[in-house]
PDB file of C-alpha atoms in Angstrom:
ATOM      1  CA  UNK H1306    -107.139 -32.820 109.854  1.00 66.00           C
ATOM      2  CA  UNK H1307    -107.735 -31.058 106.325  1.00 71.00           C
ATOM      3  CA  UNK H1308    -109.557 -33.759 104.777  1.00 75.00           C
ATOM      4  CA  UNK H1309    -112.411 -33.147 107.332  1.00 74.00           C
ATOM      5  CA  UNK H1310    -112.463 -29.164 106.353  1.00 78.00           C
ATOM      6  CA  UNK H1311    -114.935 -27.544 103.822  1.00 81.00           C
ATOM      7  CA  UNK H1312    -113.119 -26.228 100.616  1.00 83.00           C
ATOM      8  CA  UNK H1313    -113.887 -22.819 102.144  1.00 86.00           C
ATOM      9  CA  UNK H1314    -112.072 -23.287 105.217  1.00 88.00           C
ATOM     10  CA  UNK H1315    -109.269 -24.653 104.003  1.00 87.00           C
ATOM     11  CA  UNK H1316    -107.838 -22.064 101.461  1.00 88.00           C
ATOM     12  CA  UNK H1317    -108.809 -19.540 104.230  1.00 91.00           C
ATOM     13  CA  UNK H1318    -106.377 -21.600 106.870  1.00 91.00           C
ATOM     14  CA  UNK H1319    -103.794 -22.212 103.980  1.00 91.00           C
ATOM     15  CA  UNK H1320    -103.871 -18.420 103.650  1.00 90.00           C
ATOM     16  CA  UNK H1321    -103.438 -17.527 106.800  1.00 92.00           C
ATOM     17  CA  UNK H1322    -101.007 -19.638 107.722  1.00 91.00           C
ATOM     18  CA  UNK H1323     -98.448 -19.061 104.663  1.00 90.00           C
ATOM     19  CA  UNK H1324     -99.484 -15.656 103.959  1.00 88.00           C
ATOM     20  CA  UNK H1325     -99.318 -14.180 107.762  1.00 90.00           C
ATOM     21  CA  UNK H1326     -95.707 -15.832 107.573  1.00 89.00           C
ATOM     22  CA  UNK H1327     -94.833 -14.347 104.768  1.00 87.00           C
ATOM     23  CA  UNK H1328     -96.121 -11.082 106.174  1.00 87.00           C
ATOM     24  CA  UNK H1329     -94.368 -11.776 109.620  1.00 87.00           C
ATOM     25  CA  UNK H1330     -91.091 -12.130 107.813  1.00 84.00           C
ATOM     26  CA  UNK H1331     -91.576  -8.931 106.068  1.00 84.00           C
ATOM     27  CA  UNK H1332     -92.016  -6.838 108.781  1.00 83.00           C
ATOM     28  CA  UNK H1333     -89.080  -8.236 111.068  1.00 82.00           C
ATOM     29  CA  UNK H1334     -86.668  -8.048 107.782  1.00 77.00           C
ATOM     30  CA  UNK H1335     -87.761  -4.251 107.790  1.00 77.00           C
ATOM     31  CA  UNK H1336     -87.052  -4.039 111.605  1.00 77.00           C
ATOM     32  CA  UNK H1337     -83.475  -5.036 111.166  1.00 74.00           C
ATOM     33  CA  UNK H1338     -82.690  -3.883 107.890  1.00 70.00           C
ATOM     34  CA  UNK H1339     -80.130  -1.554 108.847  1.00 64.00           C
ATOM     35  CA  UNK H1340     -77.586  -4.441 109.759  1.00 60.00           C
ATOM     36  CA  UNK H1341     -74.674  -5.206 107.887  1.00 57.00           C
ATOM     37  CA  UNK H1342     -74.907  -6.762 104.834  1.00 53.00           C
ATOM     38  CA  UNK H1343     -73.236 -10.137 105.833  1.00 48.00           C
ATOM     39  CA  UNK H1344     -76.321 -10.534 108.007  1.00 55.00           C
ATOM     40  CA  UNK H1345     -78.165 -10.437 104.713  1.00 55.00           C
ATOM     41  CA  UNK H1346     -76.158 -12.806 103.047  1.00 55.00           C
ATOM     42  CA  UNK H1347     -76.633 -15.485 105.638  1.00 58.00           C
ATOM     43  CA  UNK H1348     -80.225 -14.772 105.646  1.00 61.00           C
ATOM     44  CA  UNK H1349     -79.488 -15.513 101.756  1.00 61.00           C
ATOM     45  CA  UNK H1350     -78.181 -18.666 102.373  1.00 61.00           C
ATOM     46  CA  UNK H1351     -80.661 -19.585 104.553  1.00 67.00           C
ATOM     47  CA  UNK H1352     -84.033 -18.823 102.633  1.00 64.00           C
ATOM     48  CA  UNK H1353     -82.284 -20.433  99.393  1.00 68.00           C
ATOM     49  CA  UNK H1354     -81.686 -23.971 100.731  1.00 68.00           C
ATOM     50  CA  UNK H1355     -85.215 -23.257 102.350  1.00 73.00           C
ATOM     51  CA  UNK H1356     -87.081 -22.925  98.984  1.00 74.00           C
ATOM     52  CA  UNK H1357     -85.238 -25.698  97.600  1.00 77.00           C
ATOM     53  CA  UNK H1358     -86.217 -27.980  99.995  1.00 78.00           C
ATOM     54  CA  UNK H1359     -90.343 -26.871 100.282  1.00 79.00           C
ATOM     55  CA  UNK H1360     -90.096 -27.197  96.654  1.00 82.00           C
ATOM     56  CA  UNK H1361     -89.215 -31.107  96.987  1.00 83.00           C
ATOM     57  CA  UNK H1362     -91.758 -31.144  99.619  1.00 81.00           C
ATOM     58  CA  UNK H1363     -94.432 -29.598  97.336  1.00 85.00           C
ATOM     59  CA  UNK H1364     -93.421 -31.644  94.532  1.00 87.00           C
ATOM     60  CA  UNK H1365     -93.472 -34.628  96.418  1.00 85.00           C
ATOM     61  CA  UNK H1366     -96.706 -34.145  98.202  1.00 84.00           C
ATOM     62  CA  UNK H1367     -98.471 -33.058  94.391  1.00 87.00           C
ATOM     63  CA  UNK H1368     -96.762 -36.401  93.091  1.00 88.00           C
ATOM     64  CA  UNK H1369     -98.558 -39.020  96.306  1.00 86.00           C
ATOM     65  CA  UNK H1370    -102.277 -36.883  95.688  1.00 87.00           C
ATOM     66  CA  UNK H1371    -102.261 -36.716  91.591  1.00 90.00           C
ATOM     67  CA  UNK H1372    -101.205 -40.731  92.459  1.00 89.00           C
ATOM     68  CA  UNK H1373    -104.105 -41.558  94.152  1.00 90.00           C
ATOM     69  CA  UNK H1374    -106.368 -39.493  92.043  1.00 91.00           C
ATOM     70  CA  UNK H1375    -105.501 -41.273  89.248  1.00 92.00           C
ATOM     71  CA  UNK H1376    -105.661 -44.755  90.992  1.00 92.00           C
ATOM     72  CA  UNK H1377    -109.586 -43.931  92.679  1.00 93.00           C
ATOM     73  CA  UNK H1378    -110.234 -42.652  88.345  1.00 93.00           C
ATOM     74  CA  UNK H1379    -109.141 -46.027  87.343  1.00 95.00           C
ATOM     75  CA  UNK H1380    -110.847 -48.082  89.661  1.00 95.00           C
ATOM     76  CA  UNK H1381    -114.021 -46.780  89.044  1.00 95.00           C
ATOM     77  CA  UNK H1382    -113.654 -47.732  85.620  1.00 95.00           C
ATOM     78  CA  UNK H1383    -112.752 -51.398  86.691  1.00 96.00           C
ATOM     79  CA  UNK H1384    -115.795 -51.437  88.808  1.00 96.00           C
ATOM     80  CA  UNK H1385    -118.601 -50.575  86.197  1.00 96.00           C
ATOM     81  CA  UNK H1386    -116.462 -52.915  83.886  1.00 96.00           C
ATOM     82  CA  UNK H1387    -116.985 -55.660  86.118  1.00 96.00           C
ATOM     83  CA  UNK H1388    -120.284 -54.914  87.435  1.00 96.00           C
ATOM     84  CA  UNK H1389    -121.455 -54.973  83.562  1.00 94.00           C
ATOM     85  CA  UNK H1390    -119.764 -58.104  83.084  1.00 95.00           C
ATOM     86  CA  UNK H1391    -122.112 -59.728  86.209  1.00 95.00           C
ATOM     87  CA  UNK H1392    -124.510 -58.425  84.006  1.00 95.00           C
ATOM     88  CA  UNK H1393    -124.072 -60.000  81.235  1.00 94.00           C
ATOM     89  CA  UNK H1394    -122.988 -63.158  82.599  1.00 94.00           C
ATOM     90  CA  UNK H1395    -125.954 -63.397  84.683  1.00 94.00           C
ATOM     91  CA  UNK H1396    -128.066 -63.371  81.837  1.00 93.00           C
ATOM     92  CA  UNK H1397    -126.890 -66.890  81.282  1.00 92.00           C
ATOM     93  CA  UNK H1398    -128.122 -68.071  84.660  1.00 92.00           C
ATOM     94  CA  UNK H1399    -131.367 -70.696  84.651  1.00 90.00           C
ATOM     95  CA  UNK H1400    -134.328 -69.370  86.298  1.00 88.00           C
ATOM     96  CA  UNK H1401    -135.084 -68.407  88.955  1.00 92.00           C
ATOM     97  CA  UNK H1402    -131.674 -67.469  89.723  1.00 92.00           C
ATOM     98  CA  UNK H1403    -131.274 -65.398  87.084  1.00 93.00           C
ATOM     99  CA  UNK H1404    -134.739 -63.247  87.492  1.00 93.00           C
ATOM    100  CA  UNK H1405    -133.079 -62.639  91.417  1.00 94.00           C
ATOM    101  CA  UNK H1406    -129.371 -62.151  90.558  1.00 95.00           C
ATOM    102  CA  UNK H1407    -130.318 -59.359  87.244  1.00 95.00           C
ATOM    103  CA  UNK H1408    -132.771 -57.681  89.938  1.00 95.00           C
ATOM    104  CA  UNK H1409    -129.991 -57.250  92.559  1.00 96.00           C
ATOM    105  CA  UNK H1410    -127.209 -56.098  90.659  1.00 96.00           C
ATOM    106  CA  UNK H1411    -129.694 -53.300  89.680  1.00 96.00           C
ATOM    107  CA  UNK H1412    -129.590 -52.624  93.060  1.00 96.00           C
ATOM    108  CA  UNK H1413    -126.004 -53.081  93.363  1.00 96.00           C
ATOM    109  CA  UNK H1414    -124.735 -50.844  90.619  1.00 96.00           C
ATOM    110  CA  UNK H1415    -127.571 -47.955  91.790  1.00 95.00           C
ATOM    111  CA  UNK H1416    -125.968 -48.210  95.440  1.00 96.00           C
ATOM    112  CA  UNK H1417    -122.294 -48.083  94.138  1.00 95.00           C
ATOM    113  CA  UNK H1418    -123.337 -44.784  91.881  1.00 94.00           C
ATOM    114  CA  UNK H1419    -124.577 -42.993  95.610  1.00 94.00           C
ATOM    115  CA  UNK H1420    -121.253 -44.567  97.034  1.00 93.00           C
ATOM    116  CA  UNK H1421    -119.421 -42.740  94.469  1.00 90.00           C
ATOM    117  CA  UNK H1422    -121.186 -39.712  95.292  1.00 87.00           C
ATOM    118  CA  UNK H1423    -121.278 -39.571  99.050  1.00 88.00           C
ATOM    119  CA  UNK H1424    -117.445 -38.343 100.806  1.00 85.00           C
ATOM    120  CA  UNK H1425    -115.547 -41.154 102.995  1.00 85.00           C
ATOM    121  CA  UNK H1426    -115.965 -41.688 106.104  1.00 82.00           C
ATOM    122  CA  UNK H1427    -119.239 -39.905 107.100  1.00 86.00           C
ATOM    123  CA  UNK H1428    -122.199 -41.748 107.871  1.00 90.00           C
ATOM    124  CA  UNK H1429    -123.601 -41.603 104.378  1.00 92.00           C
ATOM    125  CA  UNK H1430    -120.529 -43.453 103.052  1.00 92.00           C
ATOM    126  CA  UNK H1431    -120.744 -45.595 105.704  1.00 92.00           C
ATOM    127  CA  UNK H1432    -124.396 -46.968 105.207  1.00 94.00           C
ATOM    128  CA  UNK H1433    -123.756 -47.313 101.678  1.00 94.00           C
ATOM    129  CA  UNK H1434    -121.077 -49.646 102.433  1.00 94.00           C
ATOM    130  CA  UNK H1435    -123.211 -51.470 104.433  1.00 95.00           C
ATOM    131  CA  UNK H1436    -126.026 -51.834 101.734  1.00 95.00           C
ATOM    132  CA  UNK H1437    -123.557 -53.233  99.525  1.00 95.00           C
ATOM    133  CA  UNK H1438    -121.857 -55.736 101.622  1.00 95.00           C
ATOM    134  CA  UNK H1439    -125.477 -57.195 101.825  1.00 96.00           C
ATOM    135  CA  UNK H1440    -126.058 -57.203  98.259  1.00 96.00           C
ATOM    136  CA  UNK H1441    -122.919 -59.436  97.756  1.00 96.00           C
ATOM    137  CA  UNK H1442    -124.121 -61.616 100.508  1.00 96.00           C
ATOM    138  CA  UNK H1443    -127.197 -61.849  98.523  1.00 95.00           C
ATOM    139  CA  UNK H1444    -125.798 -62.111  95.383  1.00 96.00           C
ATOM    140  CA  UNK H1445    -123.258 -64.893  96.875  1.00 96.00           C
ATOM    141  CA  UNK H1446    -125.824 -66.573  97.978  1.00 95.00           C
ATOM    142  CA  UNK H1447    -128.108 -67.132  94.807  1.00 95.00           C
ATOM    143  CA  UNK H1448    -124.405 -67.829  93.037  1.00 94.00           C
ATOM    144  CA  UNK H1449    -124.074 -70.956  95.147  1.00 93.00           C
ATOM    145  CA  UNK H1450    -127.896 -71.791  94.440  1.00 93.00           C
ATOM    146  CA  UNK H1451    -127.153 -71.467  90.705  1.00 92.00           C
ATOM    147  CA  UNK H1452    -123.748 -73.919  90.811  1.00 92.00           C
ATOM    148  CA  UNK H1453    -125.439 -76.132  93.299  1.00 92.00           C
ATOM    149  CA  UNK H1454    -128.558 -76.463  90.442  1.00 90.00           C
ATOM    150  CA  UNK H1455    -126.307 -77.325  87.661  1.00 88.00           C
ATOM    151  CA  UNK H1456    -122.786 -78.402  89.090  1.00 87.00           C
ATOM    152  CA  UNK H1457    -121.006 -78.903  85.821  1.00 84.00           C
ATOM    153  CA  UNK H1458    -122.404 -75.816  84.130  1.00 86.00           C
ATOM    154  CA  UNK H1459    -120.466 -73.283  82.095  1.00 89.00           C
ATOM    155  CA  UNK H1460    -122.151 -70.130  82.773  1.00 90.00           C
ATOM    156  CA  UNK H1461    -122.659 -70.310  86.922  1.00 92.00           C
ATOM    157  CA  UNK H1462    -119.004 -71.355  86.958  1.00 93.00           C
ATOM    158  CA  UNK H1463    -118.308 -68.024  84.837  1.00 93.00           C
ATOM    159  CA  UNK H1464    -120.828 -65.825  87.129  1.00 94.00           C
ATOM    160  CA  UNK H1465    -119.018 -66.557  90.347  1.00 94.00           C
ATOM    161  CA  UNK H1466    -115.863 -65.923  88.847  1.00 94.00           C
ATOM    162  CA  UNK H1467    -116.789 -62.659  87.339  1.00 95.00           C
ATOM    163  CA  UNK H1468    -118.991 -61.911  90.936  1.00 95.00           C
ATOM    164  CA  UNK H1469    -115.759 -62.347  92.058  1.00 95.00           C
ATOM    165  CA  UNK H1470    -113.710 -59.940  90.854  1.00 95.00           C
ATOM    166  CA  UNK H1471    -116.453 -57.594  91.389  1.00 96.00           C
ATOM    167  CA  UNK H1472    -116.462 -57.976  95.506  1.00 96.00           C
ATOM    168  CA  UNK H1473    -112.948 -57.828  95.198  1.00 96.00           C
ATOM    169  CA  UNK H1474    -112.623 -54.274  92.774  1.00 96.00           C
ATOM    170  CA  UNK H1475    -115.351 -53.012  95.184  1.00 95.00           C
ATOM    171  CA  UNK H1476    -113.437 -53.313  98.140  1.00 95.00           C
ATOM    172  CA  UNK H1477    -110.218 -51.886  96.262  1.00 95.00           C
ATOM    173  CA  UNK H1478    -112.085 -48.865  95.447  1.00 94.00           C
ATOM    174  CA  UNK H1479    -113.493 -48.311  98.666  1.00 94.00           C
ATOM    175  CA  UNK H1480    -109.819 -48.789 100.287  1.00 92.00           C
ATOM    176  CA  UNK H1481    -108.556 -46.121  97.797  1.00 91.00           C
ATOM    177  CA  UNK H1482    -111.731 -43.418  99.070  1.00 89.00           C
ATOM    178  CA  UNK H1483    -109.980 -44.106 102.489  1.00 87.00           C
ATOM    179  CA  UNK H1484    -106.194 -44.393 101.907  1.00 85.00           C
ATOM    180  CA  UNK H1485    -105.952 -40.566 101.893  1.00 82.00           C
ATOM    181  CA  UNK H1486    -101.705 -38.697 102.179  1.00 81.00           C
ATOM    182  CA  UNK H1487    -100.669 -38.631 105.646  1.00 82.00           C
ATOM    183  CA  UNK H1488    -101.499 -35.605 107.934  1.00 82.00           C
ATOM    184  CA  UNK H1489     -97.609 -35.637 108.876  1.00 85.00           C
ATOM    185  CA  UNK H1490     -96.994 -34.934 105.258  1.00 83.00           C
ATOM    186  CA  UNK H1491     -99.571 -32.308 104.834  1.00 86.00           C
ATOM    187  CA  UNK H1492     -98.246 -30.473 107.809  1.00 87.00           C
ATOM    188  CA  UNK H1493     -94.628 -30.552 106.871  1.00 87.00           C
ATOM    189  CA  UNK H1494     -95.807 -28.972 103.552  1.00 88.00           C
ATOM    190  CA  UNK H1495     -97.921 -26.754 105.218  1.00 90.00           C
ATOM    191  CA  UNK H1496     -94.969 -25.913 108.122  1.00 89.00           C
ATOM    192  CA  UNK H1497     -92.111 -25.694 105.528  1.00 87.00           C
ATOM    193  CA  UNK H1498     -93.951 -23.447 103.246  1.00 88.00           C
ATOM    194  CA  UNK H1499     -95.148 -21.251 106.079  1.00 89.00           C
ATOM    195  CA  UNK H1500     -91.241 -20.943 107.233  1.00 87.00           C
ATOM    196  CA  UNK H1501     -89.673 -20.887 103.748  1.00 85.00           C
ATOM    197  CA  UNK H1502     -91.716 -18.067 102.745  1.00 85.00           C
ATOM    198  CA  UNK H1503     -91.891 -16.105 106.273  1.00 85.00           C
ATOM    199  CA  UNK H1504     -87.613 -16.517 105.541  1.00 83.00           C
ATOM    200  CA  UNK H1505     -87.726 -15.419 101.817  1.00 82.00           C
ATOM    201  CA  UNK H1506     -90.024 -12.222 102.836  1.00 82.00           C
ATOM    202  CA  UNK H1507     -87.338 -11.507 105.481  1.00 81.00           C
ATOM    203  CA  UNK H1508     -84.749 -11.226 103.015  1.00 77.00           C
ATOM    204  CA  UNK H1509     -86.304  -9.537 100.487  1.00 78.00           C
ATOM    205  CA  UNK H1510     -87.384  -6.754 102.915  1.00 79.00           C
ATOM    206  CA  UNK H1511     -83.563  -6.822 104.155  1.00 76.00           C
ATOM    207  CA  UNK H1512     -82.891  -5.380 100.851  1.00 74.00           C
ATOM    208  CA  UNK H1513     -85.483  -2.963 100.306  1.00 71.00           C
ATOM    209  CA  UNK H1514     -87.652  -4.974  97.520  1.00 68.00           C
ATOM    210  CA  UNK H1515     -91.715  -4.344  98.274  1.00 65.00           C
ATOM    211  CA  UNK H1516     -94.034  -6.370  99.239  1.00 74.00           C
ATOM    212  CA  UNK H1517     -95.293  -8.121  95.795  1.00 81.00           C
ATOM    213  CA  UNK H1518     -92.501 -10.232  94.967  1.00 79.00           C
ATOM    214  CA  UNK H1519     -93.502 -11.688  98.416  1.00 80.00           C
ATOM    215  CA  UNK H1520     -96.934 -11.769  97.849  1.00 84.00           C
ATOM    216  CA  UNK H1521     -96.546 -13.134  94.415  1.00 85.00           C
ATOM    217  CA  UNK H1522     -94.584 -16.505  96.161  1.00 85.00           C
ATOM    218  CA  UNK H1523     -97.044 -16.852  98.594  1.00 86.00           C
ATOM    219  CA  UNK H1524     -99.945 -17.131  96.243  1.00 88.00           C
ATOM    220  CA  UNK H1525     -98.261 -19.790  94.183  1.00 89.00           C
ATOM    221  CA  UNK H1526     -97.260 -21.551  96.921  1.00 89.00           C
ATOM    222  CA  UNK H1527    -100.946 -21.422  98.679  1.00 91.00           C
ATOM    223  CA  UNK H1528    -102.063 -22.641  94.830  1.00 91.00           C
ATOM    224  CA  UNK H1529     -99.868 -25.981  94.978  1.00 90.00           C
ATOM    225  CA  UNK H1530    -100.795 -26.440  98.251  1.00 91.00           C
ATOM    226  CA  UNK H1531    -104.728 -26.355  98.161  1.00 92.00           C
ATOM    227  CA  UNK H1532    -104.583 -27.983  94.425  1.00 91.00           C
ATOM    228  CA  UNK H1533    -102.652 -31.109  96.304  1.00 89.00           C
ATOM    229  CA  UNK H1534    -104.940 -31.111  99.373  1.00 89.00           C
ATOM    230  CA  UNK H1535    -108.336 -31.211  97.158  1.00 88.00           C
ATOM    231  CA  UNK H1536    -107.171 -34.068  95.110  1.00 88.00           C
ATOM    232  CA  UNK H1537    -106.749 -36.034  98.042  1.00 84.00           C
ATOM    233  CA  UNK H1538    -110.551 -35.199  98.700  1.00 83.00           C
ATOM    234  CA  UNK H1539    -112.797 -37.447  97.484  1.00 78.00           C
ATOM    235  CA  UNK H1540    -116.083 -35.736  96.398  1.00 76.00           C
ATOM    236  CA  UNK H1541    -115.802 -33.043  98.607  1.00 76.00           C
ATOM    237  CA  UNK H1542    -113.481 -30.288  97.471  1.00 76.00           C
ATOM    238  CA  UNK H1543    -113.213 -28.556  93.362  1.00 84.00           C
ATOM    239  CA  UNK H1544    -111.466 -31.804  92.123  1.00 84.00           C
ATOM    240  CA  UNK H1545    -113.785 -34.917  92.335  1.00 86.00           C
ATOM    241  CA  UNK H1546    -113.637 -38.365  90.992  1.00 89.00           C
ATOM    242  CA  UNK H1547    -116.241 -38.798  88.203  1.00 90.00           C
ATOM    243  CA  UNK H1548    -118.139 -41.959  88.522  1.00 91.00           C
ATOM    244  CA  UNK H1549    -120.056 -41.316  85.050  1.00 93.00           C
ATOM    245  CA  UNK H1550    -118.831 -45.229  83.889  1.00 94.00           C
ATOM    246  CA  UNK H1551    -121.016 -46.478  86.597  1.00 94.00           C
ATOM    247  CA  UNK H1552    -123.799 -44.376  85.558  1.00 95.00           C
ATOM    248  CA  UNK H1553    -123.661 -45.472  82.269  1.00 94.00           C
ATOM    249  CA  UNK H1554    -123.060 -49.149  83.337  1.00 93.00           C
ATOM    250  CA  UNK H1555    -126.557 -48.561  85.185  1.00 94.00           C
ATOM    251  CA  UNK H1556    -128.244 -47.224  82.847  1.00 94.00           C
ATOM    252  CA  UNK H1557    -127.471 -50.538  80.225  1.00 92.00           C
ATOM    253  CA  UNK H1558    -129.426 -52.030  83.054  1.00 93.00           C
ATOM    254  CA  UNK H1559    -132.641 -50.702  81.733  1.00 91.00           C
ATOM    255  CA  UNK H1560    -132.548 -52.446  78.399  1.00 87.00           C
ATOM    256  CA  UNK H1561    -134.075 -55.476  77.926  1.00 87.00           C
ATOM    257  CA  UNK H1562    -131.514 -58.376  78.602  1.00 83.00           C
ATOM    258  CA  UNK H1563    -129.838 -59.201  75.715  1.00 76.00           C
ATOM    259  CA  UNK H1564    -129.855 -62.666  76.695  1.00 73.00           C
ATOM    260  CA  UNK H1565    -132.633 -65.146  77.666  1.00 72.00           C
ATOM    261  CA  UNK H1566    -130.855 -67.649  80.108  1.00 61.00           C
ATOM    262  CA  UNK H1567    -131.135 -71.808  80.087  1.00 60.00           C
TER     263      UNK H1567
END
């Protein structure tokens, strides 16, 4: 549900949602201010367990997206790790296997920089995904031509293992794009907040206090909440996942190969 709105739209919706609560709960605590004060103290009670339990919410739902920020940051960096090691490695490779495997992983590593840069699940992503599931077909199959040319051989024994772990980081790091917080979790934040603060504006108008103290909670709670949402937003919102390891793992690419091959 918020994953699939623009940055825009979704600190306008956060703001409406907490802030008209908070400005709903303001005007009915200034309806029935003039109650007795043990009304006020319940209302107290209330709003004060309230807070403390959005702010376990908030702190929980911050602790799952800065989690799988960090995990899509270090899987990038295990991808252009391994995809330089293929490099490398393939280097080794006899003719012509090596001519076709250097070429492709070119190809490869270009396509996984655009995957980086495209957001999940639109059809961008998708055909990227695509492209590279055929390159590791490809590069699969002239792996099994390079074993199959020279069985006992060191170095096609080390390229398939290092090809690998490549397929397998690659699908890791597409899984973490995808594996986003639940929507359940981003509306209970989003619920509680909205009904923690609409409580907490009720009280504080109960005793007279003006509207900025209200205001003021709002704001920081809208903050927490929009900060969490975009880092569970792959390349779409403020907070991206650089992908400048693969650029530079790319970019090695150009250079002559270091290595001539058997």
């Amino acid at each position: 549900m918020f994953f699939h709105m623009s940055t825009l739209t979704l600190a306008v919706v956060l703001l409406v949602i907490v802030g008209g609560a908070a400005a709903a709960g303001m005007v009915i605590g200034r309806q029935i201010r003039s109650r007795p004060d043990g009304s006020r103290e319940s209302v107290g009670v209330v709003q004060g367990t309230l807070l403390g339990l959005v702010g376990l919410l908030l702190a929980f739902g911050l602790t799952m997206a800065v989690g799988r920020y960090e995990a899509r940051r270090a899987l990038v960096v295990q991808e252009s790790n391994d995809i330089g090691t293929t490099y490398l490695r393939a280097q080794m490779l006899a003719e012509p296997e090596r001519t076709k495997s250097l070429e492709l992983l070119k190809q490869y590593s270009s396509t996984a920089i655009d995957l980086a840069d495209q957001v999940p699940d639109t059809d961008r992503f998708d055909s990227d995904t695509a492209d590279m599931a055929e390159l590791q077909r490809g590069l699969w199959a002239i792996a099994g031509d390079a074993v199959r040319a020279d069985p006992t051989g060191t170095a096609p024994r080390l390229y398939v293992e290092t090809l690998n772990a490549m397929f397998d980081t690659h699908t890791d790091r597409v899984t973490s794009l995808r594996n986003r917080v639940p929507s359940t979790v981003m509306l209970l934040q989003v619920g509680g907040s909205a009904i923690a603060l609409g409580v907490l504006s009720l009280y504080l108008a109960l005793l007279g206090r003006g509207a900025i103290t209200s205001l003021a909670a709002a704001s920081v709670v809208v903050l927490i909440l929009f900060i969490s949402f975009d880092l569970d937003r792959p390349q779409r919102g403020f907070i991206t996942v650089p992908y400048a390891p693969l650029v530079d793992a790319r970019a090695s690419m150009d250079l002559p190969p270091a290595a001539t091959g058997t």
